[in-house]
Structure formats: structure tokens, C-alpha cells
Amino acid sequence: MTGQLVKRNNVTTTSPLHLEEFSMKVDLEQGRGGPPMYLQLANALQAFIADEQLQPGDLLPSENTLASENHLSRATVIKAFDTLIERGLISRRQGRGTFVNARPMERQLPDFTSFSEHVHGLGLAPGSELLSFERYEPHAAGRPDSPFADDLTVVSVERLRLVDGVPVGIHRALVPADVADLISMGEREAARPGFSFYEALKANEIYLASGEETLRAINANAADAAVLNVDEGTALIEIVRDSRDTTGRLVEVVRARYLGSQYLYHITFAPSTPGVNHEEQDSTDSFPRSGGGLAAAAQRMRR
């Protein structure tokens, strides 16, 4: 079968699997008229990942190993890896190698679930590590820009988000200090791996009722790349969200940056009136749309 990977060594390993311990020969279709070599190799690697049920963090053979064993140029192998990176299946970690990714986390919109609830719902294990916890008094130096009034004390919590132990994003939330105090969200509590801000709100009878969320594509800067253990310039999805409770009070402003290969937003929409083309539908119908969100989001929360 064209593109089938063969394990030549009978090696027993523990997770994470290091495929460098295997000799991996790919059956490639030679000659004119066949698929490009890099695409055959990419498809073979993808099939191997699925067939062998490789786990997030498993290490793939190096570019040099695959090139040598399959009589390919290193450029061909690099292009095959680039194809799998574009598909979100693998990622490079500078100085360490190429690793299998967790499957992308599809998120439905509109959706008002916490990160932990969302990841648990996918059958995966959520986790977090506290990166910073700051309390900003009114007009304090270094206070992040946000829609909160300048005379309001706010708490900033930044956490590294993990799925099955693998970093997938950086999440910063700004919260009014009185809300943080009410739900006992001090630094120690925020650092607890199982802490959920949304669950803490519910436990104290604060219920989120509405919000605005804006997404845009960005590239990882040096600081984010170091935390996420990826190359600088890696594609990220930036999410800016304002959340309000049932009284209309703003209780949370979020800026999150997720690896583009790990986070997938799925949007389902339809006209309010069945059978009516949305371009013909009256603008007063209940089919919510918005424009200019990026500019508004940038104004609400600058980096």
C-alpha cells in the first residue's frame, strides 16, 4: 500500500512514545503521475498517527532520520512536516523535535462554559498553572487598559492553560476586586490547578447572562512563545471577551491566546425566518450580527 509506514524494530516504550527508537520506512509511489513525495509522506505519517493511536507529546522521527531511511531530501521531509503542522496534527519545539498534537478542541458559539467544562466535555483533562496574580488599585501604574472604570480596584489573573498536560493557551482575566474577594479568589486559590472562575461565581450566586467575544489571528511574540514552548511567530487565536451578570454588571474581561492548531471555533447560524435569504431579511429581525469588532476589542484591551 502506497504510503504505509513499517515499524522494523520490536521496541517496547512507555508514553510519551519516542518514535526515534523505530526504523520507519515509507512505501512511496515513484515515477511521474503520482502524488508529490512530500504529500505521500505527510499522508503516511497522518495514517500512522491515527492507526497507532499516538498520544499528544509522542515524538516523531527526526527530519534527518526520515530522509535517510526513505532516500528523500531533507527539504521533502520538512515540507511533509509543514503540511501536518498546517493540518494541526503535529508541532515543532525548537531544539527538542517534532511532536504529536492533541486533537483540536472544537468550541460551539454561542457558548458560556468555562475552559474546564469545555475540555472535560471533550473527554480530555484540563489543567492550569498560575503565571501572575496582580491587584491594581485605582489609577495604579501598569494597570491594563480595560472597560472597567479607572477608579475601580481590579484583580488580574493570568494562567497557562493545559490539555492532557500540554500547553494550549494563555488566559488573562480582569475582575473587579470586590467580586474576587466575594468568591475568595486570592493568589493561592487562583493557583489551584482545579480552580474554575465560572464555578466560583455560580457557587456565590453570581450568574453570567451576556457577553461579547471577538476573535482574531495573531502570531506568538517571544514571551508567549516561551511560555507555550513553541517557536516565535506561531499562529495563535486571540480571544477578547467581556462578560456581564444578570444585573448587567461587567464582571470579567478576558484576553486569551490559544494555539491555532489546538483550538477550533464552530459557528452555526440560520435566518430567523425559515426560507428567507439572510440578505433579504429585515434588519429588525432577531439575527444578531456585529461589525468592527476587532477595533472595538483592541480599544477595550490593548496588549
mmCIF file of C-alpha atoms in Angstrom:
data_model
loop_
_atom_site.group_PDB
_atom_site.id
_atom_site.type_symbol
_atom_site.label_atom_id
_atom_site.label_comp_id
_atom_site.label_asym_id
_atom_site.label_seq_id
_atom_site.Cartn_x
_atom_site.Cartn_y
_atom_site.Cartn_z
ATOM 1 C CA MET A 1 0.000 0.000 0.000
ATOM 2 C CA THR A 2 1.404 3.372 -1.028
ATOM 3 C CA GLY A 3 2.485 5.497 1.893
ATOM 4 C CA GLN A 4 2.334 2.790 4.556
ATOM 5 C CA LEU A 5 4.741 3.111 7.475
ATOM 6 C CA VAL A 6 6.514 -0.001 8.677
ATOM 7 C CA LYS A 7 7.950 -0.486 12.192
ATOM 8 C CA ARG A 8 11.078 -2.594 11.815
ATOM 9 C CA ASN A 9 12.142 -2.829 15.443
ATOM 10 C CA ASN A 10 10.091 -4.547 18.136
ATOM 11 C CA VAL A 11 10.628 -1.937 20.819
ATOM 12 C CA THR A 12 8.500 -1.546 23.937
ATOM 13 C CA THR A 13 8.186 2.035 25.123
ATOM 14 C CA THR A 14 6.155 3.961 27.626
ATOM 15 C CA SER A 15 4.201 7.140 26.903
ATOM 16 C CA PRO A 16 5.238 9.568 25.636
ATOM 17 C CA LEU A 17 6.384 7.383 22.761
ATOM 18 C CA HIS A 18 9.735 8.189 21.132
ATOM 19 C CA LEU A 19 9.478 7.012 17.538
ATOM 20 C CA GLU A 20 13.189 7.685 17.060
ATOM 21 C CA GLU A 21 13.545 4.174 18.501
ATOM 22 C CA PHE A 22 11.783 2.774 15.428
ATOM 23 C CA SER A 23 13.122 2.365 11.909
ATOM 24 C CA MET A 24 10.376 3.850 9.719
ATOM 25 C CA LYS A 25 10.306 3.021 6.028
ATOM 26 C CA VAL A 26 7.601 4.528 3.852
ATOM 27 C CA ASP A 27 6.338 2.776 0.716
ATOM 28 C CA LEU A 28 6.249 5.685 -1.747
ATOM 29 C CA GLU A 29 4.886 5.676 -5.269
ATOM 30 C CA GLN A 30 7.716 6.524 -7.640
ATOM 31 C CA GLY A 31 7.602 7.976 -11.136
ATOM 32 C CA ARG A 32 5.578 10.597 -12.924
ATOM 33 C CA GLY A 33 1.865 11.000 -12.435
ATOM 34 C CA GLY A 34 1.823 10.098 -8.752
ATOM 35 C CA PRO A 35 1.184 12.439 -5.811
ATOM 36 C CA PRO A 36 4.143 14.606 -4.734
ATOM 37 C CA MET A 37 6.578 12.795 -2.456
ATOM 38 C CA TYR A 38 6.061 15.233 0.421
ATOM 39 C CA LEU A 39 2.288 14.727 0.263
ATOM 40 C CA GLN A 40 2.646 10.927 0.228
ATOM 41 C CA LEU A 41 4.908 11.131 3.270
ATOM 42 C CA ALA A 42 2.542 13.531 5.083
ATOM 43 C CA ASN A 43 -0.448 11.259 4.418
ATOM 44 C CA ALA A 44 1.511 8.198 5.551
ATOM 45 C CA LEU A 45 2.522 9.902 8.791
ATOM 46 C CA GLN A 46 -1.059 11.036 9.386
ATOM 47 C CA ALA A 47 -2.343 7.495 8.861
ATOM 48 C CA PHE A 48 0.331 6.135 11.193
ATOM 49 C CA ILE A 49 -0.613 8.603 13.931
ATOM 50 C CA ALA A 50 -4.254 7.503 13.645
ATOM 51 C CA ASP A 51 -3.643 3.752 13.237
ATOM 52 C CA GLU A 52 -1.193 3.529 16.132
ATOM 53 C CA GLN A 53 -3.349 5.880 18.257
ATOM 54 C CA LEU A 54 -0.369 8.049 19.088
ATOM 55 C CA GLN A 55 -0.846 10.354 22.063
ATOM 56 C CA PRO A 56 -0.188 14.079 22.449
ATOM 57 C CA GLY A 57 3.510 14.555 23.163
ATOM 58 C CA ASP A 58 4.716 11.464 21.279
ATOM 59 C CA LEU A 59 7.962 12.300 19.496
ATOM 60 C CA LEU A 60 8.113 11.700 15.735
ATOM 61 C CA PRO A 61 11.269 10.653 13.873
ATOM 62 C CA SER A 62 13.613 13.492 13.015
ATOM 63 C CA GLU A 63 13.760 15.031 9.558
ATOM 64 C CA ASN A 64 17.206 13.528 9.023
ATOM 65 C CA THR A 65 16.042 10.038 10.057
ATOM 66 C CA LEU A 66 13.053 10.018 7.723
ATOM 67 C CA ALA A 67 15.105 11.479 4.881
ATOM 68 C CA SER A 68 17.901 8.929 5.266
ATOM 69 C CA GLU A 69 15.705 5.843 5.615
ATOM 70 C CA ASN A 70 13.442 6.769 2.715
ATOM 71 C CA HIS A 71 16.076 8.198 0.349
ATOM 72 C CA LEU A 72 14.392 11.587 0.336
ATOM 73 C CA SER A 73 15.816 15.062 0.569
ATOM 74 C CA ARG A 74 15.517 16.790 3.923
ATOM 75 C CA ALA A 75 13.554 19.550 2.158
ATOM 76 C CA THR A 76 10.894 16.984 1.163
ATOM 77 C CA VAL A 77 10.538 15.797 4.761
ATOM 78 C CA ILE A 78 10.359 19.380 6.055
ATOM 79 C CA LYS A 79 7.560 20.110 3.566
ATOM 80 C CA ALA A 80 5.704 16.980 4.728
ATOM 81 C CA PHE A 81 6.024 18.112 8.345
ATOM 82 C CA ASP A 82 4.862 21.622 7.371
ATOM 83 C CA THR A 83 1.768 20.039 5.792
ATOM 84 C CA LEU A 84 0.943 18.202 9.021
ATOM 85 C CA ILE A 85 1.541 21.361 11.056
ATOM 86 C CA GLU A 86 -0.970 23.173 8.819
ATOM 87 C CA ARG A 87 -3.429 20.326 9.483
ATOM 88 C CA GLY A 88 -2.928 20.840 13.223
ATOM 89 C CA LEU A 89 -1.637 17.299 13.794
ATOM 90 C CA ILE A 90 1.931 17.992 14.901
ATOM 91 C CA SER A 91 4.077 20.837 16.188
ATOM 92 C CA ARG A 92 7.793 21.638 16.270
ATOM 93 C CA ARG A 93 9.507 22.522 19.524
ATOM 94 C CA GLN A 94 12.769 24.279 18.979
ATOM 95 C CA GLY A 95 15.740 22.147 19.992
ATOM 96 C CA ARG A 96 13.525 19.211 21.029
ATOM 97 C CA GLY A 97 11.915 17.766 17.908
ATOM 98 C CA THR A 98 8.504 17.287 16.310
ATOM 99 C CA PHE A 99 5.604 16.076 18.450
ATOM 100 C CA VAL A 100 2.050 14.813 18.023
ATOM 101 C CA ASN A 101 -0.592 17.378 18.977
ATOM 102 C CA ALA A 102 -3.755 16.882 20.949
ATOM 103 C CA ARG A 103 -6.791 16.874 18.696
ATOM 104 C CA PRO A 104 -8.228 20.359 18.124
ATOM 105 C CA MET A 105 -10.773 21.462 20.724
ATOM 106 C CA GLU A 106 -13.924 22.416 18.874
ATOM 107 C CA ARG A 107 -15.983 25.038 20.633
ATOM 108 C CA GLN A 108 -19.538 25.941 19.695
ATOM 109 C CA LEU A 109 -20.686 29.538 19.553
ATOM 110 C CA PRO A 110 -22.565 30.899 21.387
ATOM 111 C CA ASP A 111 -21.162 29.054 24.390
ATOM 112 C CA PHE A 112 -20.885 30.224 28.003
ATOM 113 C CA THR A 113 -18.947 27.345 29.533
ATOM 114 C CA SER A 114 -15.659 27.553 31.377
ATOM 115 C CA PHE A 115 -12.411 26.237 29.917
ATOM 116 C CA SER A 116 -12.514 23.300 32.359
ATOM 117 C CA GLU A 117 -16.121 22.403 31.483
ATOM 118 C CA HIS A 118 -15.379 22.647 27.775
ATOM 119 C CA VAL A 119 -12.276 20.450 27.917
ATOM 120 C CA HIS A 120 -13.940 17.892 30.231
ATOM 121 C CA GLY A 121 -16.797 17.732 27.727
ATOM 122 C CA LEU A 122 -14.328 16.636 25.049
ATOM 123 C CA GLY A 123 -13.136 13.762 27.212
ATOM 124 C CA LEU A 124 -9.796 15.458 27.883
ATOM 125 C CA ALA A 125 -8.077 16.561 31.085
ATOM 126 C CA PRO A 126 -7.895 20.332 31.668
ATOM 127 C CA GLY A 127 -5.174 21.942 33.737
ATOM 128 C CA SER A 128 -3.719 25.338 34.542
ATOM 129 C CA GLU A 129 -0.642 26.962 36.012
ATOM 130 C CA LEU A 130 -0.732 30.428 37.549
ATOM 131 C CA LEU A 131 1.581 32.804 35.693
ATOM 132 C CA SER A 132 0.767 36.013 37.560
ATOM 133 C CA PHE A 133 -1.668 37.446 40.105
ATOM 134 C CA GLU A 134 -1.849 41.218 40.499
ATOM 135 C CA ARG A 135 -4.158 43.609 42.337
ATOM 136 C CA TYR A 136 -4.379 47.086 40.789
ATOM 137 C CA GLU A 137 -5.638 49.993 42.852
ATOM 138 C CA PRO A 138 -7.351 52.918 41.091
ATOM 139 C CA HIS A 139 -5.045 54.719 38.644
ATOM 140 C CA ALA A 140 -2.149 52.383 39.509
ATOM 141 C CA ALA A 141 0.874 52.334 37.214
ATOM 142 C CA GLY A 142 0.975 49.354 34.856
ATOM 143 C CA ARG A 143 -2.744 48.730 35.170
ATOM 144 C CA PRO A 144 -4.001 47.022 31.957
ATOM 145 C CA ASP A 145 -6.384 49.020 29.791
ATOM 146 C CA SER A 146 -9.940 47.721 30.063
ATOM 147 C CA PRO A 147 -13.594 48.839 30.093
ATOM 148 C CA PHE A 148 -13.508 48.974 33.911
ATOM 149 C CA ALA A 149 -13.626 52.459 35.407
ATOM 150 C CA ASP A 150 -10.226 53.841 36.378
ATOM 151 C CA ASP A 151 -11.407 54.391 39.962
ATOM 152 C CA LEU A 152 -12.288 50.688 40.383
ATOM 153 C CA THR A 153 -9.815 48.278 42.004
ATOM 154 C CA VAL A 154 -9.313 45.240 39.763
ATOM 155 C CA VAL A 155 -7.558 41.888 40.022
ATOM 156 C CA SER A 156 -5.593 40.421 37.113
ATOM 157 C CA VAL A 157 -5.149 36.637 36.914
ATOM 158 C CA GLU A 158 -3.026 35.136 34.142
ATOM 159 C CA ARG A 159 -2.880 31.357 33.785
ATOM 160 C CA LEU A 160 -1.305 28.867 31.405
ATOM 161 C CA ARG A 161 -3.998 26.560 30.064
ATOM 162 C CA LEU A 162 -3.161 22.884 29.601
ATOM 163 C CA VAL A 163 -4.930 19.934 27.985
ATOM 164 C CA ASP A 164 -3.681 16.488 28.988
ATOM 165 C CA GLY A 165 -0.608 18.244 30.394
ATOM 166 C CA VAL A 166 0.216 20.014 27.111
ATOM 167 C CA PRO A 167 0.188 23.868 26.972
ATOM 168 C CA VAL A 168 -2.536 25.166 24.641
ATOM 169 C CA GLY A 169 -3.026 28.795 25.646
ATOM 170 C CA ILE A 170 -2.501 31.766 27.932
ATOM 171 C CA HIS A 171 -5.563 33.223 29.649
ATOM 172 C CA ARG A 172 -5.702 36.615 31.398
ATOM 173 C CA ALA A 173 -8.824 37.729 33.231
ATOM 174 C CA LEU A 174 -9.505 41.109 34.813
ATOM 175 C CA VAL A 175 -12.119 41.014 37.579
ATOM 176 C CA PRO A 176 -13.451 43.715 39.952
ATOM 177 C CA ALA A 177 -11.669 43.317 43.283
ATOM 178 C CA ASP A 178 -14.931 43.096 45.224
ATOM 179 C CA VAL A 179 -16.036 40.174 43.040
ATOM 180 C CA ALA A 180 -12.669 38.463 43.531
ATOM 181 C CA ASP A 181 -12.990 38.963 47.301
ATOM 182 C CA LEU A 182 -16.575 37.678 47.352
ATOM 183 C CA ILE A 183 -15.602 34.401 45.660
ATOM 184 C CA SER A 184 -12.371 34.156 47.729
ATOM 185 C CA MET A 185 -10.181 34.338 44.641
ATOM 186 C CA GLY A 186 -6.844 35.127 46.200
ATOM 187 C CA GLU A 187 -3.490 34.157 44.739
ATOM 188 C CA ARG A 188 -3.430 30.775 46.470
ATOM 189 C CA GLU A 189 -6.917 29.859 45.228
ATOM 190 C CA ALA A 190 -6.188 31.069 41.690
ATOM 191 C CA ALA A 191 -3.060 28.890 41.667
ATOM 192 C CA ARG A 192 -5.042 25.756 42.498
ATOM 193 C CA PRO A 193 -4.958 23.540 39.356
ATOM 194 C CA GLY A 194 -8.668 22.746 39.566
ATOM 195 C CA PHE A 195 -9.820 26.331 40.158
ATOM 196 C CA SER A 196 -12.664 27.478 37.877
ATOM 197 C CA PHE A 197 -13.663 31.135 37.944
ATOM 198 C CA TYR A 198 -17.104 30.390 36.490
ATOM 199 C CA GLU A 199 -17.787 27.674 39.051
ATOM 200 C CA ALA A 200 -16.730 30.040 41.833
ATOM 201 C CA LEU A 201 -19.175 32.642 40.520
ATOM 202 C CA LYS A 202 -22.033 30.121 40.474
ATOM 203 C CA ALA A 203 -21.198 28.938 43.988
ATOM 204 C CA ASN A 204 -21.666 32.526 45.155
ATOM 205 C CA GLU A 205 -24.871 33.028 43.149
ATOM 206 C CA ILE A 206 -23.329 35.257 40.501
ATOM 207 C CA TYR A 207 -24.592 34.120 37.109
ATOM 208 C CA LEU A 208 -23.257 35.227 33.752
ATOM 209 C CA ALA A 209 -26.040 36.304 31.415
ATOM 210 C CA SER A 210 -24.427 38.005 28.423
ATOM 211 C CA GLY A 211 -21.130 38.745 26.816
ATOM 212 C CA GLU A 212 -19.272 39.968 23.762
ATOM 213 C CA GLU A 213 -16.447 37.946 22.257
ATOM 214 C CA THR A 214 -14.051 38.867 19.469
ATOM 215 C CA LEU A 215 -11.553 36.591 17.753
ATOM 216 C CA ARG A 216 -8.561 37.418 15.602
ATOM 217 C CA ALA A 217 -5.451 35.668 14.295
ATOM 218 C CA ILE A 218 -2.109 36.770 15.743
ATOM 219 C CA ASN A 219 1.442 35.456 15.909
ATOM 220 C CA ALA A 220 3.127 34.454 19.149
ATOM 221 C CA ASN A 221 5.564 37.042 20.455
ATOM 222 C CA ALA A 222 8.756 35.982 22.203
ATOM 223 C CA ALA A 223 7.156 35.944 25.672
ATOM 224 C CA ASP A 224 4.105 33.900 24.663
ATOM 225 C CA ALA A 225 6.241 31.515 22.594
ATOM 226 C CA ALA A 226 8.484 30.824 25.591
ATOM 227 C CA VAL A 227 5.505 30.049 27.847
ATOM 228 C CA LEU A 228 3.758 27.867 25.250
ATOM 229 C CA ASN A 229 7.015 26.156 24.253
ATOM 230 C CA VAL A 230 6.606 26.965 20.549
ATOM 231 C CA ASP A 231 8.541 28.989 18.001
ATOM 232 C CA GLU A 232 8.120 32.763 17.970
ATOM 233 C CA GLY A 233 5.642 33.657 15.231
ATOM 234 C CA THR A 234 3.496 30.527 15.733
ATOM 235 C CA ALA A 235 -0.156 31.134 14.810
ATOM 236 C CA LEU A 236 -2.428 31.926 17.760
ATOM 237 C CA ILE A 237 -6.119 32.704 18.132
ATOM 238 C CA GLU A 238 -6.650 35.738 20.343
ATOM 239 C CA ILE A 239 -9.988 35.942 22.144
ATOM 240 C CA VAL A 240 -11.196 39.122 23.837
ATOM 241 C CA ARG A 241 -14.368 38.729 25.892
ATOM 242 C CA ASP A 242 -16.471 40.943 28.176
ATOM 243 C CA SER A 243 -18.929 39.051 30.430
ATOM 244 C CA ARG A 244 -21.849 40.518 32.385
ATOM 245 C CA ASP A 245 -24.033 39.092 35.124
ATOM 246 C CA THR A 246 -27.833 39.063 35.326
ATOM 247 C CA THR A 247 -27.847 42.662 36.614
ATOM 248 C CA GLY A 248 -25.854 43.849 33.611
ATOM 249 C CA ARG A 249 -22.704 44.462 35.627
ATOM 250 C CA LEU A 250 -19.373 43.802 33.916
ATOM 251 C CA VAL A 251 -17.695 41.059 35.982
ATOM 252 C CA GLU A 252 -14.939 39.764 33.701
ATOM 253 C CA VAL A 253 -12.720 40.985 30.869
ATOM 254 C CA VAL A 254 -10.646 38.260 29.237
ATOM 255 C CA ARG A 255 -7.752 38.268 26.834
ATOM 256 C CA ALA A 256 -6.747 34.725 25.868
ATOM 257 C CA ARG A 257 -4.244 33.463 23.295
ATOM 258 C CA TYR A 258 -4.660 29.853 22.145
ATOM 259 C CA LEU A 259 -2.530 27.812 19.764
ATOM 260 C CA GLY A 260 -4.261 27.959 16.397
ATOM 261 C CA SER A 261 -3.638 24.244 15.860
ATOM 262 C CA GLN A 262 -5.328 23.356 19.153
ATOM 263 C CA TYR A 263 -8.448 25.499 19.274
ATOM 264 C CA LEU A 264 -11.304 25.392 16.748
ATOM 265 C CA TYR A 265 -14.406 27.560 16.958
ATOM 266 C CA HIS A 266 -17.534 26.184 15.294
ATOM 267 C CA ILE A 267 -20.365 28.601 14.495
ATOM 268 C CA THR A 268 -23.875 27.531 13.469
ATOM 269 C CA PHE A 269 -26.221 30.179 12.163
ATOM 270 C CA ALA A 270 -29.522 30.448 10.315
ATOM 271 C CA PRO A 271 -32.013 33.185 9.377
ATOM 272 C CA SER A 272 -34.711 33.830 11.951
ATOM 273 C CA THR A 273 -37.378 33.280 9.281
ATOM 274 C CA PRO A 274 -37.031 29.850 7.615
ATOM 275 C CA GLY A 275 -36.767 30.030 3.839
ATOM 276 C CA VAL A 276 -35.810 33.719 3.792
ATOM 277 C CA ASN A 277 -32.439 34.675 2.383
ATOM 278 C CA HIS A 278 -30.475 36.493 5.073
ATOM 279 C CA GLU A 279 -29.685 39.297 2.603
ATOM 280 C CA GLU A 280 -33.436 39.862 2.114
ATOM 281 C CA GLN A 281 -34.300 39.624 5.804
ATOM 282 C CA ASP A 282 -35.427 42.779 7.560
ATOM 283 C CA SER A 283 -32.649 44.253 9.710
ATOM 284 C CA THR A 284 -35.002 44.346 12.685
ATOM 285 C CA ASP A 285 -35.323 40.534 12.756
ATOM 286 C CA SER A 286 -33.575 38.725 15.582
ATOM 287 C CA PHE A 287 -30.496 37.586 13.643
ATOM 288 C CA PRO A 288 -27.641 39.145 15.611
ATOM 289 C CA ARG A 289 -24.692 40.463 13.650
ATOM 290 C CA SER A 290 -21.909 42.862 14.517
ATOM 291 C CA GLY A 291 -19.107 44.621 12.717
ATOM 292 C CA GLY A 292 -15.918 46.416 13.584
ATOM 293 C CA GLY A 293 -15.280 44.055 16.465
ATOM 294 C CA LEU A 294 -11.519 43.987 16.158
ATOM 295 C CA ALA A 295 -11.144 47.715 16.508
ATOM 296 C CA ALA A 296 -13.534 47.734 19.444
ATOM 297 C CA ALA A 297 -11.718 44.844 21.060
ATOM 298 C CA ALA A 298 -8.360 46.497 20.621
ATOM 299 C CA GLN A 299 -9.739 49.602 22.277
ATOM 300 C CA ARG A 300 -11.143 47.541 25.165
ATOM 301 C CA MET A 301 -7.992 45.622 25.891
ATOM 302 C CA ARG A 302 -4.663 46.640 24.431
ATOM 303 C CA ARG A 303 -1.703 44.362 24.858
#
